PDB file of N, CA, C and O in Angstrom:
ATOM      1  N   UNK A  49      65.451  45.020  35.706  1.00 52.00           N
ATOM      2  CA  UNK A  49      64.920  45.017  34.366  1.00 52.00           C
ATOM      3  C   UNK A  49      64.153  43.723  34.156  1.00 52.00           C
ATOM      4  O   UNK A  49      64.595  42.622  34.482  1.00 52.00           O
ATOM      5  N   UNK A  50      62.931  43.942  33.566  1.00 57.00           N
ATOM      6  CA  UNK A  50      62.347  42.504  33.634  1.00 57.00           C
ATOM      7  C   UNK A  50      61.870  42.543  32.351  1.00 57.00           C
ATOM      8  O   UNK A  50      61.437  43.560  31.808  1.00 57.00           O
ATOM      9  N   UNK A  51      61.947  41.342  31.804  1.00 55.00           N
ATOM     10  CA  UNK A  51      62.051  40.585  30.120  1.00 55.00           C
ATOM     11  C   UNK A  51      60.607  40.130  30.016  1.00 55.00           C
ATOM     12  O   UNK A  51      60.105  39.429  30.894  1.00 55.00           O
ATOM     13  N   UNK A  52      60.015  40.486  29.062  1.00 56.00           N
ATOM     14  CA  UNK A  52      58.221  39.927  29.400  1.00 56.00           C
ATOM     15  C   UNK A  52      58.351  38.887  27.943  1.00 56.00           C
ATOM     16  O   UNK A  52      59.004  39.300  26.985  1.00 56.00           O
ATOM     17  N   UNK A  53      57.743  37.675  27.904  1.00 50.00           N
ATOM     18  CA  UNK A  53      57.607  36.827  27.782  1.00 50.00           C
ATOM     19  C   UNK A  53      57.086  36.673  26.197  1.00 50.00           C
ATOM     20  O   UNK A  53      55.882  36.928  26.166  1.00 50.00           O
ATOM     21  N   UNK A  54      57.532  36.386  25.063  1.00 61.00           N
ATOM     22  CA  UNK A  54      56.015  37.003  24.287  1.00 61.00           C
ATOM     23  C   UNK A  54      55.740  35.389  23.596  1.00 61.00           C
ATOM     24  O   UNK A  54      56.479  34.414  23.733  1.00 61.00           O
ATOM     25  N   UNK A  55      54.294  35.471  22.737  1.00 59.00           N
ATOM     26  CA  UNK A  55      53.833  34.503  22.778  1.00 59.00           C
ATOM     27  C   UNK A  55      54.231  34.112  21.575  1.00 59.00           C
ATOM     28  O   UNK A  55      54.124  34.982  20.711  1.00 59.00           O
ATOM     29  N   UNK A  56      54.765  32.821  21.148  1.00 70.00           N
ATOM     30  CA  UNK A  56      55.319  32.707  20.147  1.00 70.00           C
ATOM     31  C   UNK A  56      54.660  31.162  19.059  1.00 70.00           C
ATOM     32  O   UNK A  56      55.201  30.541  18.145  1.00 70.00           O
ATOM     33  N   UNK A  57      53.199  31.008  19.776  1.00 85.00           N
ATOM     34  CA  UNK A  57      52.314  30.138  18.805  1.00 85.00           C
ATOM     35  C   UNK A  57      52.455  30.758  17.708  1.00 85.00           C
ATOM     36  O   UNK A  57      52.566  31.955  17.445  1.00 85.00           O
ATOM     37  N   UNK A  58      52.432  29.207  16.669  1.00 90.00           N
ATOM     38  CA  UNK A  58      52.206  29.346  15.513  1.00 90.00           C
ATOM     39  C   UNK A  58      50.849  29.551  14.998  1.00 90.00           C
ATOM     40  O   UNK A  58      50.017  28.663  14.811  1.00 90.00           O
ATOM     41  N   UNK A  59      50.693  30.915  14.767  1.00 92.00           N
ATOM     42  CA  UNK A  59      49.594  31.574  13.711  1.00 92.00           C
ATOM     43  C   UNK A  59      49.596  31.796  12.205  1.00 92.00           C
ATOM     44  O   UNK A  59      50.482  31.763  11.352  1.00 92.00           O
ATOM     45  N   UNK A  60      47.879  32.108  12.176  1.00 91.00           N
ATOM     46  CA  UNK A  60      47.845  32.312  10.627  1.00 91.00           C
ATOM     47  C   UNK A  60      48.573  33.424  10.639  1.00 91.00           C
ATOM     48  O   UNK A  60      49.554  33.267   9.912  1.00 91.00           O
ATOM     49  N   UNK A  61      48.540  34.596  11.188  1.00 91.00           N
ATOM     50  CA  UNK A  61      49.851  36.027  11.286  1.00 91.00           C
ATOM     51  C   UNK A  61      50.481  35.739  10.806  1.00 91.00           C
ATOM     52  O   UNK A  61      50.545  36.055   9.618  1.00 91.00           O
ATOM     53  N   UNK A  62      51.656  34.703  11.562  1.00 92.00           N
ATOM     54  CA  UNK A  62      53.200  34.395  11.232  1.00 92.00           C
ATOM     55  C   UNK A  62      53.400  33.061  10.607  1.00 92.00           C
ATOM     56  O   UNK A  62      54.405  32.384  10.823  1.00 92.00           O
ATOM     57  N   UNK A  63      52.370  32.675   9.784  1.00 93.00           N
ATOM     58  CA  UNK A  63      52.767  31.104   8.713  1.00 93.00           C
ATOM     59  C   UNK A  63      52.220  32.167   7.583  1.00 93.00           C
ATOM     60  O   UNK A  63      52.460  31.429   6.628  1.00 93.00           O
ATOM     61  N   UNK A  64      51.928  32.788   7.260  1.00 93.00           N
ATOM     62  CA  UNK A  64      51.425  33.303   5.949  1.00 93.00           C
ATOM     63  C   UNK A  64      53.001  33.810   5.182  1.00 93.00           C
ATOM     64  O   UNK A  64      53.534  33.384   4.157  1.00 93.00           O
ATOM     65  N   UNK A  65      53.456  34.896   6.164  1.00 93.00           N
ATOM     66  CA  UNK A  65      54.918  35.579   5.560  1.00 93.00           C
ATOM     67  C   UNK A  65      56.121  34.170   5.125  1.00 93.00           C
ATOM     68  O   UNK A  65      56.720  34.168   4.050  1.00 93.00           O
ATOM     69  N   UNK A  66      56.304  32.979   6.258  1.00 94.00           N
ATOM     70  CA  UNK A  66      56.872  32.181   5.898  1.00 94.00           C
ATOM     71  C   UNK A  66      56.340  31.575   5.124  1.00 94.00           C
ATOM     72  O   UNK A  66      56.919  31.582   4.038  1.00 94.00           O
ATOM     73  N   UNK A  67      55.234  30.877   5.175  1.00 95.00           N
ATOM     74  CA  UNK A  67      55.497  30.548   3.524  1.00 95.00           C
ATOM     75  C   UNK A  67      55.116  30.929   2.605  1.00 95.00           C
ATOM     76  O   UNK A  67      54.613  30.185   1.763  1.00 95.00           O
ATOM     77  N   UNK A  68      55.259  32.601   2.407  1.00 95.00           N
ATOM     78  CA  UNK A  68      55.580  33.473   1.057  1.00 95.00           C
ATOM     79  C   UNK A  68      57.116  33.449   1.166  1.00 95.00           C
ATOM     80  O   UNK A  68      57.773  32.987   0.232  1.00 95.00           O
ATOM     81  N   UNK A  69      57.585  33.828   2.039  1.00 96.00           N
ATOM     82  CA  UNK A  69      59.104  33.841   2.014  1.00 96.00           C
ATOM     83  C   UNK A  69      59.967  32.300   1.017  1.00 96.00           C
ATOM     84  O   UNK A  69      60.830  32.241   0.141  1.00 96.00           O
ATOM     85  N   UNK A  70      58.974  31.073   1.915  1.00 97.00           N
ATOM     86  CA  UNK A  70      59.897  29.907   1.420  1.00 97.00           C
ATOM     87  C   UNK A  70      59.817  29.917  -0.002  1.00 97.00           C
ATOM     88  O   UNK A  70      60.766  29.788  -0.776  1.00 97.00           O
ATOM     89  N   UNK A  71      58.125  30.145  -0.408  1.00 96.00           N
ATOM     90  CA  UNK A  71      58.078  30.024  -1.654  1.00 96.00           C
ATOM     91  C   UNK A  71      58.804  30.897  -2.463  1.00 96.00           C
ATOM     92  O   UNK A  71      59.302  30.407  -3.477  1.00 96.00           O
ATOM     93  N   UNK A  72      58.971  32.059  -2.244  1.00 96.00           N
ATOM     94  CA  UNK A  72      59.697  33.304  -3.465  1.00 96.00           C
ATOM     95  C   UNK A  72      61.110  32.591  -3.307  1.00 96.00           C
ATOM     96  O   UNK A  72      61.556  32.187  -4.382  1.00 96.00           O
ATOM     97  N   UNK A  73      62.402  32.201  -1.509  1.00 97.00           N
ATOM     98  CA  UNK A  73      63.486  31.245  -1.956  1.00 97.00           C
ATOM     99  C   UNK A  73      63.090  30.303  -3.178  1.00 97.00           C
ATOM    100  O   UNK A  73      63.626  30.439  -4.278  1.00 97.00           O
ATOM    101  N   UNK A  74      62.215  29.434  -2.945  1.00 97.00           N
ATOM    102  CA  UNK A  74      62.208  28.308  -4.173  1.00 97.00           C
ATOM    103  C   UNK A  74      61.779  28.758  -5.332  1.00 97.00           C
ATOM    104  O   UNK A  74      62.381  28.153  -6.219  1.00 97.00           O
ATOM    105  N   UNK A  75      60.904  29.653  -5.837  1.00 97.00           N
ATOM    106  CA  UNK A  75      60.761  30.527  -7.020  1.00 97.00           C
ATOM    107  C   UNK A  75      62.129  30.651  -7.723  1.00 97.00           C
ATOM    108  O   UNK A  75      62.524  30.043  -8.718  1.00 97.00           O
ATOM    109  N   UNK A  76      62.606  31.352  -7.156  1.00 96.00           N
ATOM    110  CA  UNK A  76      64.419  32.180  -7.539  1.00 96.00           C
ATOM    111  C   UNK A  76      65.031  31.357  -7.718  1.00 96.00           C
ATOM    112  O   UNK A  76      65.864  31.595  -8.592  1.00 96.00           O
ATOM    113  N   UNK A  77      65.105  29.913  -7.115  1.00 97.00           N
ATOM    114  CA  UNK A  77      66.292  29.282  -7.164  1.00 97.00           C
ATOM    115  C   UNK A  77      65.576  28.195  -8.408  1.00 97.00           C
ATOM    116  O   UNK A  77      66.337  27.618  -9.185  1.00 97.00           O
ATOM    117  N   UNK A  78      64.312  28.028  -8.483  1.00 97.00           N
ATOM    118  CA  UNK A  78      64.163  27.537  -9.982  1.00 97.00           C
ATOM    119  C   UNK A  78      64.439  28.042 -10.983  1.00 97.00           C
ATOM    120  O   UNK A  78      64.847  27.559 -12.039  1.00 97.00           O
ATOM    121  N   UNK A  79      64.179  29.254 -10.626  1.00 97.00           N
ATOM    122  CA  UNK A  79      64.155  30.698 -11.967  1.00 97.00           C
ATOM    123  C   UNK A  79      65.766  30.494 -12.553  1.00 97.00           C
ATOM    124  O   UNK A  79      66.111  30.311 -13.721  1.00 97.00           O
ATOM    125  N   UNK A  80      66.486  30.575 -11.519  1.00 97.00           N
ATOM    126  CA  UNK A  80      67.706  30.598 -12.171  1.00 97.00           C
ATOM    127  C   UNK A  80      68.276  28.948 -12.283  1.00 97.00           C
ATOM    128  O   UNK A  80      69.357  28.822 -12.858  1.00 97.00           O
ATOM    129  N   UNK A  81      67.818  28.082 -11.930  1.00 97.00           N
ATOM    130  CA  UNK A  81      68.791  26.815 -12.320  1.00 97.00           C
ATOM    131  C   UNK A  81      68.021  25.878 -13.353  1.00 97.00           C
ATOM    132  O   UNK A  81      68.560  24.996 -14.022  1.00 97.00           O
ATOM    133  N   UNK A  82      66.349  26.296 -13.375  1.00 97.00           N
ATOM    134  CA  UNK A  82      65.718  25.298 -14.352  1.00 97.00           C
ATOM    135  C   UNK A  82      65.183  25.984 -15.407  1.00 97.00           C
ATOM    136  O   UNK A  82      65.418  25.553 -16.536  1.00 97.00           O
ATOM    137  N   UNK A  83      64.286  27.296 -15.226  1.00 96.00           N
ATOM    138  CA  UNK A  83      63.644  27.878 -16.080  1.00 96.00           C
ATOM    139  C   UNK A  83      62.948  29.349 -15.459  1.00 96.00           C
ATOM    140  O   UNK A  83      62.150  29.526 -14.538  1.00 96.00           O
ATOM    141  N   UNK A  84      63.550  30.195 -16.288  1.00 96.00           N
ATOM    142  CA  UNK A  84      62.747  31.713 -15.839  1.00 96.00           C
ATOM    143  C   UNK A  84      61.382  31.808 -15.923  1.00 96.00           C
ATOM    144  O   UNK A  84      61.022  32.945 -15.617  1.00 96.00           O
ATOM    145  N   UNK A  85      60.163  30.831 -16.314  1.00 97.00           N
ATOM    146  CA  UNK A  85      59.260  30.680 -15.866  1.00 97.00           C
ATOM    147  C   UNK A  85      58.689  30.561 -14.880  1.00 97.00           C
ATOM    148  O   UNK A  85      57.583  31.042 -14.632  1.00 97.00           O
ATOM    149  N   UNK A  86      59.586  29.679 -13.930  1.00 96.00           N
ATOM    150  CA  UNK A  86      59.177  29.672 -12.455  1.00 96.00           C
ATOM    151  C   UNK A  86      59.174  30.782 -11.477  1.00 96.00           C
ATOM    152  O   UNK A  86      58.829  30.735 -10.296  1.00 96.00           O
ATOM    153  N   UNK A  87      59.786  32.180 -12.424  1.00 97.00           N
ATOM    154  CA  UNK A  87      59.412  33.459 -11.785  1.00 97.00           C
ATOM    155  C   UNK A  87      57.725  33.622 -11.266  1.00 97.00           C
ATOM    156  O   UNK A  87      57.217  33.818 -10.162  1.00 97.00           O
ATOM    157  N   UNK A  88      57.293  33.480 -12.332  1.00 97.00           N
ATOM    158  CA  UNK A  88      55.835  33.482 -12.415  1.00 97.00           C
ATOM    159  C   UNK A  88      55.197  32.896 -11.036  1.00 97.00           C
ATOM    160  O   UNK A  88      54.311  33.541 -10.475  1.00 97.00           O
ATOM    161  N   UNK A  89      55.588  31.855 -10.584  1.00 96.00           N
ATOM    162  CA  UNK A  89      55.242  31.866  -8.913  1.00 96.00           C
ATOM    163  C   UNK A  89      55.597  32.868  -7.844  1.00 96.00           C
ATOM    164  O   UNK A  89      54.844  33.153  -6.912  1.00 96.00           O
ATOM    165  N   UNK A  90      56.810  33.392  -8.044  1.00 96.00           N
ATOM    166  CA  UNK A  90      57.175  34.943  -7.148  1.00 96.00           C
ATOM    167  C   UNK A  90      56.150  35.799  -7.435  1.00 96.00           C
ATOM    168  O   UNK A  90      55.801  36.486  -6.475  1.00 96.00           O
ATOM    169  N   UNK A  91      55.496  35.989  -8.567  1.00 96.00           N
ATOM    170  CA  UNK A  91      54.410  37.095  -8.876  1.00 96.00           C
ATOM    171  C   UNK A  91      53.578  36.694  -8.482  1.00 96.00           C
ATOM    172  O   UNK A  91      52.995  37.722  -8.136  1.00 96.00           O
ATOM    173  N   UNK A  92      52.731  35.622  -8.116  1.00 96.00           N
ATOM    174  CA  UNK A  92      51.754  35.301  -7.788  1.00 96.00           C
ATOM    175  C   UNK A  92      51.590  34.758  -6.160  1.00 96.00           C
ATOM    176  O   UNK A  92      50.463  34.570  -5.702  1.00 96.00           O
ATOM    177  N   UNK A  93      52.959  34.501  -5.247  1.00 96.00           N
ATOM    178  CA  UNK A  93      52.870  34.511  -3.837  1.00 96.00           C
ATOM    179  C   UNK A  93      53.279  36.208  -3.850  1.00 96.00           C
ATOM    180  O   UNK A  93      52.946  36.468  -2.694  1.00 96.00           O
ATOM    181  N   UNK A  94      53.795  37.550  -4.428  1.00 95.00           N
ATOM    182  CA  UNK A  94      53.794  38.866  -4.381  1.00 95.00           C
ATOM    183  C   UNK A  94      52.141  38.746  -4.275  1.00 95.00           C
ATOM    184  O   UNK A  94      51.825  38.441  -3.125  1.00 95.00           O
ATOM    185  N   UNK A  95      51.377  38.849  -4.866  1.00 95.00           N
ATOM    186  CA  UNK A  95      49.616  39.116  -5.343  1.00 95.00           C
ATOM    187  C   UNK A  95      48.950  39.077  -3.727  1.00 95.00           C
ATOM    188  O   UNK A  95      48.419  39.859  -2.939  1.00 95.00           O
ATOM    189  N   UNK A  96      49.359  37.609  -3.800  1.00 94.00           N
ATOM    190  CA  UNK A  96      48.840  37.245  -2.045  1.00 94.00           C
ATOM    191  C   UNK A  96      49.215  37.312  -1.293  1.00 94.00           C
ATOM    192  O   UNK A  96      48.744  36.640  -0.376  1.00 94.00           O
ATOM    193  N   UNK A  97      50.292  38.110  -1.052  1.00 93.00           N
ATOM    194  CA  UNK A  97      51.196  38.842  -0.207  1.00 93.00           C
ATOM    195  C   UNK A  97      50.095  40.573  -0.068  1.00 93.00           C
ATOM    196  O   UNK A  97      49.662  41.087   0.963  1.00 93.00           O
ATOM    197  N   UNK A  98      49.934  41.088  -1.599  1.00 94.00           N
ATOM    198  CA  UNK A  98      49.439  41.759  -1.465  1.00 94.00           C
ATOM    199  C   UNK A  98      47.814  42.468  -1.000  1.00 94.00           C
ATOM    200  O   UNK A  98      47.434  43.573  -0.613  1.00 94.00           O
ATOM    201  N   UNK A  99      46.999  40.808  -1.363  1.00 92.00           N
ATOM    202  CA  UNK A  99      45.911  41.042  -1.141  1.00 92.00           C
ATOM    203  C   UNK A  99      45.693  40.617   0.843  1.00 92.00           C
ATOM    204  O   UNK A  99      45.244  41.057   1.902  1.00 92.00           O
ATOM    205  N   UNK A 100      46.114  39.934   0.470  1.00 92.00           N
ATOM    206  CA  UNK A 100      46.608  39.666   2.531  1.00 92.00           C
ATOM    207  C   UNK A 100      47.009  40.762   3.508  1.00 92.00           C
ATOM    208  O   UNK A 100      47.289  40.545   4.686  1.00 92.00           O
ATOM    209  N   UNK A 101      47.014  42.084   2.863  1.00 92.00           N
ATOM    210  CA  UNK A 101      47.782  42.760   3.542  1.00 92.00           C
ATOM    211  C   UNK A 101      46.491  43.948   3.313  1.00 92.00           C
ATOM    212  O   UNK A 101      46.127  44.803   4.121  1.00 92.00           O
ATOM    213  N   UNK A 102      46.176  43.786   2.501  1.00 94.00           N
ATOM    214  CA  UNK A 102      44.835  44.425   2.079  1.00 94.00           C
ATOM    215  C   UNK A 102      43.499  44.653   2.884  1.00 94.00           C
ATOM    216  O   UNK A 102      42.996  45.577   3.524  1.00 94.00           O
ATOM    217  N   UNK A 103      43.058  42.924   2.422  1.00 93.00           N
ATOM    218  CA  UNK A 103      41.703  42.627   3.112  1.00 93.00           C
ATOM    219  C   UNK A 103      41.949  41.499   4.089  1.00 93.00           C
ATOM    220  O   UNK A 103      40.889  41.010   4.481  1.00 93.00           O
ATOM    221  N   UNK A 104      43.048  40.937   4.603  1.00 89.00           N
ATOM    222  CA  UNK A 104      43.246  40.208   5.798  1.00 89.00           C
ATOM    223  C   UNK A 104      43.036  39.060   5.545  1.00 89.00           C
ATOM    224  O   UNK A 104      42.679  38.282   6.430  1.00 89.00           O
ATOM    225  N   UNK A 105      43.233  38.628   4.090  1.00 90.00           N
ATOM    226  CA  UNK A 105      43.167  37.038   4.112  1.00 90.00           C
ATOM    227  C   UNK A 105      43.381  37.071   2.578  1.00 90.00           C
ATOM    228  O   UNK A 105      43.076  37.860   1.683  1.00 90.00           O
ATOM    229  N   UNK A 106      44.377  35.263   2.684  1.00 91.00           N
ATOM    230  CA  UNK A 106      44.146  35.413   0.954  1.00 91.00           C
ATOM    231  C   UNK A 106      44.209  33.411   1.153  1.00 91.00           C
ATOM    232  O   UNK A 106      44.407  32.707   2.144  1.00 91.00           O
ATOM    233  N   UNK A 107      44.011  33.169   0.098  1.00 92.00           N
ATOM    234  CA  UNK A 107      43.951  31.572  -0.219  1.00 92.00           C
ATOM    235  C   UNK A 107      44.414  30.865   0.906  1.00 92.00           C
ATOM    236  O   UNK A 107      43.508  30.386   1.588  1.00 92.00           O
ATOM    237  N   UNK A 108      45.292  30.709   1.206  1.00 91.00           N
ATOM    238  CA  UNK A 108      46.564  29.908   2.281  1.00 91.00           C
ATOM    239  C   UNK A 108      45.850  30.338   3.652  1.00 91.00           C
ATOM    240  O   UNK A 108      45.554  29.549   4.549  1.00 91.00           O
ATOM    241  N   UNK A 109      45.650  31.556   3.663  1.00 91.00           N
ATOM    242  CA  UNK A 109      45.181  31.817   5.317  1.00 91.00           C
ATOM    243  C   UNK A 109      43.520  31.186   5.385  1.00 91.00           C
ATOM    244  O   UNK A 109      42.922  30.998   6.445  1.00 91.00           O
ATOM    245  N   UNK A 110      43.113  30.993   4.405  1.00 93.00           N
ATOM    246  CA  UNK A 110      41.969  30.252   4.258  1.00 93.00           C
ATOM    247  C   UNK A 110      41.768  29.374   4.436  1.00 93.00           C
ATOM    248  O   UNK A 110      40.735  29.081   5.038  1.00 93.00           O
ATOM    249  N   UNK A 111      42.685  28.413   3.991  1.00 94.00           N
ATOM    250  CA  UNK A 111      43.127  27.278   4.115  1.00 94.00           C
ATOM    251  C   UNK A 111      43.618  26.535   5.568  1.00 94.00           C
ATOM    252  O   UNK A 111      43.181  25.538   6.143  1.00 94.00           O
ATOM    253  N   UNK A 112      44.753  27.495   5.908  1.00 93.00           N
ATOM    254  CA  UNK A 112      45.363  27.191   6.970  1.00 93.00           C
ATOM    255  C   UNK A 112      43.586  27.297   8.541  1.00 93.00           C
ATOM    256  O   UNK A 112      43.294  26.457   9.392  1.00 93.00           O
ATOM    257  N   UNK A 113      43.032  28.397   8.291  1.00 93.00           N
ATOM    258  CA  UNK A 113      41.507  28.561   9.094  1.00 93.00           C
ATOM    259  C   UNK A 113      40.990  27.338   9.094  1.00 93.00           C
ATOM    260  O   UNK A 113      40.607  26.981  10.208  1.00 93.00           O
ATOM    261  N   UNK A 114      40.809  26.377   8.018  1.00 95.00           N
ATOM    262  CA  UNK A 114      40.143  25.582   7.958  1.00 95.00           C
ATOM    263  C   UNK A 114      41.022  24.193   8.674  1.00 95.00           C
ATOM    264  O   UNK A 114      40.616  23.031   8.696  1.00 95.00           O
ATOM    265  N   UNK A 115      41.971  24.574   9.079  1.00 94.00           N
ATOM    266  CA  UNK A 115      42.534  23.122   9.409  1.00 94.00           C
ATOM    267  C   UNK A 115      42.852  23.451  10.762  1.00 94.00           C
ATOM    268  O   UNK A 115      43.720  22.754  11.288  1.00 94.00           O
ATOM    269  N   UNK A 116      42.161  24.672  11.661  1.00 93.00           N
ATOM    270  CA  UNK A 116      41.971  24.722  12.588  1.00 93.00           C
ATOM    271  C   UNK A 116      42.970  25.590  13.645  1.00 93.00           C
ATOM    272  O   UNK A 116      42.970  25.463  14.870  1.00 93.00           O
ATOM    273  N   UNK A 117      43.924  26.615  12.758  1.00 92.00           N
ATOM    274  CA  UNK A 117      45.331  27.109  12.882  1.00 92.00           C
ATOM    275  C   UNK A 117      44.557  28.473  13.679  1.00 92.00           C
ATOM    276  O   UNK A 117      43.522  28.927  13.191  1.00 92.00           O
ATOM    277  N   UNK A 118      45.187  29.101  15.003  1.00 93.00           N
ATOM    278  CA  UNK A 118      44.663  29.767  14.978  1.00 93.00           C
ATOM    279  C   UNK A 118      45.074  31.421  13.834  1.00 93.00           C
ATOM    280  O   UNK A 118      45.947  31.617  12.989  1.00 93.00           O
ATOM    281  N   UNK A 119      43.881  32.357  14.412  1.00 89.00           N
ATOM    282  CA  UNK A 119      44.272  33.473  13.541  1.00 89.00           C
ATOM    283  C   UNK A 119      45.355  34.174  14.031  1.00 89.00           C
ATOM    284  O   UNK A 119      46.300  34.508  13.317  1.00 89.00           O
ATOM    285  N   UNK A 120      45.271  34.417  15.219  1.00 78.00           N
ATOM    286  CA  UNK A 120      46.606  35.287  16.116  1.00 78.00           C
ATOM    287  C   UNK A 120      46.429  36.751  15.540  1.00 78.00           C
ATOM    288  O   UNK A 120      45.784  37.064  14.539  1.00 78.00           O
ATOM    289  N   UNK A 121      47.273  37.735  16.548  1.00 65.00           N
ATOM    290  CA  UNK A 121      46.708  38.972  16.387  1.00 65.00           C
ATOM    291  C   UNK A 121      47.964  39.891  15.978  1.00 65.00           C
ATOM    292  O   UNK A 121      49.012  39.595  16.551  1.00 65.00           O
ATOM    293  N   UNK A 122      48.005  40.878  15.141  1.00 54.00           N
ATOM    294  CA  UNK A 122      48.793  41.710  15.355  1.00 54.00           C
ATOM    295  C   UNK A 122      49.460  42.306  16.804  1.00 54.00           C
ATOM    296  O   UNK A 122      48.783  42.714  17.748  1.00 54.00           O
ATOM    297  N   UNK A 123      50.684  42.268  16.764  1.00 53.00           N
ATOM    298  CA  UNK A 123      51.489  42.941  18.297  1.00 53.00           C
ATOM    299  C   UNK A 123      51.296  44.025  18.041  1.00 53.00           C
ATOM    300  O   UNK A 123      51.307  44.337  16.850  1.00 53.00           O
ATOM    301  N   UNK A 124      51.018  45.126  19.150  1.00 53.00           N
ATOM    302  CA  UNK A 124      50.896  46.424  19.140  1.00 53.00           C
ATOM    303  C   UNK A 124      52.287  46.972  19.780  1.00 53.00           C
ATOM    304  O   UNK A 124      52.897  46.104  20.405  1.00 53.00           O
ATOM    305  N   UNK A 125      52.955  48.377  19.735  1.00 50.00           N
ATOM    306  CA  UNK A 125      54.103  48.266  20.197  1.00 50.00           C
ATOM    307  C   UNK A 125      53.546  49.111  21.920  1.00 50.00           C
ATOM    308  O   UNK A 125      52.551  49.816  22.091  1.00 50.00           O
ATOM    309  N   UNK A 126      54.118  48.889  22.483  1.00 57.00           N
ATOM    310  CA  UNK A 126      53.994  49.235  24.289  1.00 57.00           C
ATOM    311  C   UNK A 126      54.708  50.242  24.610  1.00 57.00           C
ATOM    312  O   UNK A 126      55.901  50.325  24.318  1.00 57.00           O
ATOM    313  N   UNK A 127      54.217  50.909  25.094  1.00 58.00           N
ATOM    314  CA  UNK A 127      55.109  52.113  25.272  1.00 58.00           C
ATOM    315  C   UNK A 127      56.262  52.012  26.850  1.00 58.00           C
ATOM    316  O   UNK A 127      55.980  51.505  27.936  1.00 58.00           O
ATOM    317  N   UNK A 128      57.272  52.544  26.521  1.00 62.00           N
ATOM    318  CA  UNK A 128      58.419  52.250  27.659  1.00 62.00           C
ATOM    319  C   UNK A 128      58.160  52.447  28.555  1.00 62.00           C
ATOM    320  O   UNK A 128      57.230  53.253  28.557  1.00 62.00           O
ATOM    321  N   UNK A 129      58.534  52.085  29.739  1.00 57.00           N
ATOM    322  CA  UNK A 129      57.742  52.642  30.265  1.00 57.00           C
ATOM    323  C   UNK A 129      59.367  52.641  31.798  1.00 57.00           C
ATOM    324  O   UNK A 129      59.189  53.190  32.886  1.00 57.00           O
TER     325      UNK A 129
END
């Protein structure tokens, strides 16, 4: 059985979800210990969660492009073989 290797650079792909993820943790945990206003950031990393998923880019992945990150590609799944 042989284990194939996979590539595990940090991309715009896989920094976009983390830091929507970190941000909605820190959203919630303001929401509930300082002020339910700070929901209002969960709705708005949701937006660019959503438009990212859309048209393939939103603010942050823009950002992150410009500082030279690569884009990285969707994994396709392989069939068994």
């Amino acid at each position: 059985m042989t284990h194939h290797v996979r590539n595990r650079a940090w991309t715009i792909a896989r920094l976009v979800p983390l830091l929507a993820g970190t941000l909605v943790l820190l959203s919630t945990t303001l929401a509930v210990t300082l002020s339910p206003w700070w929901s209002i950031l969960a709705v708005l990393v949701g937006a660019n969660l959503l438009l990212y998923s859309a048209v393939g880019w939103c603010p942050a992945s823009l950002l992150m492009a410009r500082l030279g990150i690569p884009a990285g590609t969707i994994a396709r799944a392989r069939p068994q073989s």
